[in-house]
Amino acid sequence: MALPLLLALLLTAASAAAQTTSELTGAITDATGAAIPGVQLAVINTATNARRETQTNDAGLYRFPFLPPGIYRVEATKDGF
């Protein structure tokens, strides 16, 4: 009885370990340290070219939750900068 339960727990743990993600957060500011709202941001997985986009909020903050493991390139664009 204990062996099937142990096996089930191990399989659950292995499945959960394979689903790790990360988060990228930050702030965009100008040379004086002032926040820049409305910056268009993209993260691109360099291996798969998968792309996710977001925009900075009024405080210049951005967030990319639930990123799979990998190497990413970050692009930021805003008219006037």
Coordinates of C-alpha atoms in Angstrom, one line a residue:
M1 CA 0.0 0.0 0.0
A2 CA 2.8 2.5 0.8
L3 CA 4.7 1.7 -2.5
P4 CA 1.8 3.0 -4.8
L5 CA 1.4 6.1 -2.7
L6 CA 5.2 6.8 -2.7
L7 CA 5.2 6.2 -6.5
A8 CA 2.3 8.6 -6.9
L9 CA 4.1 11.3 -4.8
L10 CA 7.3 10.9 -6.8
L11 CA 5.5 11.3 -10.1
T12 CA 3.7 14.3 -8.9
A13 CA 6.9 15.9 -7.7
A14 CA 8.6 15.2 -11.0
S15 CA 5.7 16.7 -12.9
A16 CA 5.7 19.8 -10.8
A17 CA 9.5 20.3 -11.1
A18 CA 9.2 20.2 -14.9
Q19 CA 6.8 23.2 -14.9
T20 CA 9.1 25.9 -13.4
T21 CA 8.7 29.4 -14.7
S22 CA 10.2 32.7 -13.9
E23 CA 9.3 36.4 -13.9
L24 CA 11.0 39.4 -15.3
T25 CA 10.1 42.8 -13.7
G26 CA 11.7 46.2 -13.8
A27 CA 11.3 49.9 -14.3
I28 CA 12.2 52.1 -17.2
T29 CA 13.5 55.6 -16.3
D30 CA 15.3 58.4 -18.2
A31 CA 18.7 59.8 -17.4
T32 CA 17.3 61.9 -14.6
G33 CA 15.6 58.9 -13.0
A34 CA 12.1 59.9 -13.9
A35 CA 9.7 57.1 -14.8
I36 CA 8.8 56.6 -18.5
P37 CA 5.2 55.4 -18.9
G38 CA 3.9 53.8 -22.1
V39 CA 7.2 52.1 -23.2
Q40 CA 6.5 49.1 -25.4
L41 CA 8.5 46.1 -24.2
A42 CA 9.0 42.7 -25.7
V43 CA 10.8 39.6 -24.5
I44 CA 11.9 37.2 -27.1
N45 CA 13.1 33.6 -26.4
T46 CA 16.4 33.4 -28.4
A47 CA 16.0 29.6 -29.0
T48 CA 12.3 29.5 -30.0
N49 CA 11.6 33.2 -31.1
A50 CA 8.5 33.1 -28.8
R51 CA 7.6 36.7 -28.2
R52 CA 5.6 38.3 -25.3
E53 CA 4.7 42.0 -25.1
T54 CA 3.7 44.4 -22.4
Q55 CA 3.8 48.2 -21.7
T56 CA 5.1 50.1 -18.8
N57 CA 2.5 51.6 -16.4
D58 CA 2.3 55.2 -15.2
A59 CA 5.2 54.5 -12.8
G60 CA 7.4 53.1 -15.6
L61 CA 7.0 49.5 -14.2
Y62 CA 6.7 46.4 -16.3
R63 CA 6.2 42.7 -15.6
F64 CA 6.5 39.5 -17.6
P65 CA 5.1 36.6 -15.5
F66 CA 5.4 32.9 -16.1
L67 CA 8.4 32.9 -18.5
P68 CA 9.6 29.4 -19.3
P69 CA 13.3 28.7 -18.7
G70 CA 15.5 30.1 -21.5
I71 CA 17.6 33.0 -22.7
Y72 CA 15.7 36.1 -23.6
R73 CA 16.3 39.3 -25.5
V74 CA 14.5 42.4 -24.3
E75 CA 13.4 45.2 -26.6
A76 CA 12.0 48.5 -25.5
T77 CA 10.7 51.2 -27.8
K78 CA 9.0 54.6 -27.3
D79 CA 8.7 57.6 -29.6
G80 CA 11.1 60.3 -28.6
F81 CA 13.6 58.0 -27.0

